[in-house]
Amino acid sequence: MTGHRHGRALVVRLDSMGDVLLAGPAVRAVAAHRSRVTLLAGPHGEAAARLLPGLDEIVVWRSPWVVLDPPPVRRAEILALADRLAAPGYDDALILTSFHQSPLPTALVLRLAGVRRIAAISVDYPGALLDLRHRADEDLPEAERGLSLAIAAGFRLPAGDDGLLSVRAPLPDVRHLSGEGPYVVVHPGASAPARQWPARRCAEAVTELARRGLRVVVTGGGSERALTAAVAGTSGLDLGGRTTIGELAGVLAGARAVVVGNTGPAHLSAAVRTPVVSLFAPVVPAARWAPYGVPHVLLGDQDAGCRSTRARICPVEGHPCLAGVTGAEAADAVEKLTAEVTPCGS
C-alpha cells in the first residue's frame, strides 16, 4: 500500500463475473489510498467479487438498468439502496461501466446517498451527477479503461503492482478434482450463445488433445452438466457443476492452458495467469475484451457478419465466426502456448 490510507470508497460494477474480474486493477488502486473499499455488485458478479484483492465489503444489488433480466424500477427499492449507501459516509465512488452503458442512473442514486465525490466515464452530459467526468479511448482493454478512471480520480496502483488481473491467495487445493499430473482445461459454455464455440467442436478438441497425449479437464457450471458430459465424452474428465468459483480458479491455475470462449472463465484464467486459447466471437471487439495480460491465441473470424453487433444470439445463420474453427486448430494453439509458457500451477 502507498502512504497513509484514510477514508471510505465505493466502487461500482453491476455486471457479471468477467466484468468484475476486469475491475480488479481499479479496485486495487483505490484500496491503496482508502482504508475501506466496498464494491456494489450485481448478483451475477458477487462470487467473482469475493475473489478480488483489496475489497472489504460487497453490497449486492440487481440493477434495473444493467442486468439482462431487469426488475421493474420501484421507488421504494431505489430509495432503500440510497439509504443503505448513505450510512457508511463514502468519500469517493467510482462507477465502472462498459462503453455502451451510461453511469448516470447509478450516479443519481449515489447523489441521493450523499457520496462526496463521484467519478465515471461518461459520453452523456452529466450535469450535477458527476464530480469527475472522465473520457477514455473506447478501444482500451477493459481493465485499462477502468484503471484509467481510477488514475484520473487520483488513485494509482502501489509500487510493485503489475496492473494485471488477480485473485486472492491462497487458492484451494483442487487435486481431488483435477487429479494428479499436467492437464489442459476446455470450458465449453458461455454466458451468451453467440459467444459459444459449438459443442461438437469442443468435443472434437477434447478428443484431439487426448490423442496428442494431453490430459483434458472439462469445466462448467451446474446448469451446464449435460453440455460438459457431452464434450468430455470418454476422453476428458468432466467437472461440470462440481466446482465453486474458488475451486474453478484453482483448477484453471493448475492448467497448462485453457480453451474457452469470451466469457467469465476466460478472465478468471487471466487472473490466475494461465495462457488462454480464446474462441472469440467478434460481437464485441477483441481489443477490449480479449484475455488480458496473459499469453493467448485468438481463434475465430473477427470480420464475420456479427462483428460489433453486441448480439447475444448469433444473427448470422450457421454461426460462421466460430463454427469454422476445428478441434485440431484449437489443439495446435494449445501446443503453441504450452511450448512457449511455463504454467502458473506447475
Short mmCIF file of C-alpha atoms in Angstrom, two decimals, residues 2 29-30 32-34 92 94 117 119 132 147-157:
data_model
loop_
_atom_site.label_atom_id
_atom_site.label_comp_id
_atom_site.label_asym_id
_atom_site.label_seq_id
_atom_site.Cartn_x
_atom_site.Cartn_y
_atom_site.Cartn_z
CA THR A 2 1.12 3.56 -0.63
CA ALA A 29 -5.67 1.25 -6.99
CA VAL A 30 -8.47 2.62 -4.82
CA ALA A 32 -4.00 1.65 -1.98
CA HIS A 33 -5.38 5.03 -0.89
CA ARG A 34 -8.55 4.36 1.12
CA ASP A 92 -15.47 8.64 -3.16
CA LEU A 94 -16.02 5.12 -8.99
CA ARG A 117 -17.21 12.70 -4.91
CA ALA A 119 -16.38 9.72 -10.87
CA LEU A 132 -15.32 13.85 -12.37
CA LEU A 147 -7.87 1.73 -14.22
CA SER A 148 -7.69 4.96 -16.25
CA LEU A 149 -10.75 6.21 -14.35
CA ALA A 150 -9.13 5.35 -11.02
CA ILE A 151 -5.96 7.20 -12.02
CA ALA A 152 -7.94 10.24 -13.17
CA ALA A 153 -9.61 10.25 -9.73
CA GLY A 154 -6.20 10.25 -8.03
CA PHE A 155 -5.90 6.54 -7.25
CA ARG A 156 -2.71 4.97 -8.58
CA LEU A 157 -1.56 1.41 -8.13
#
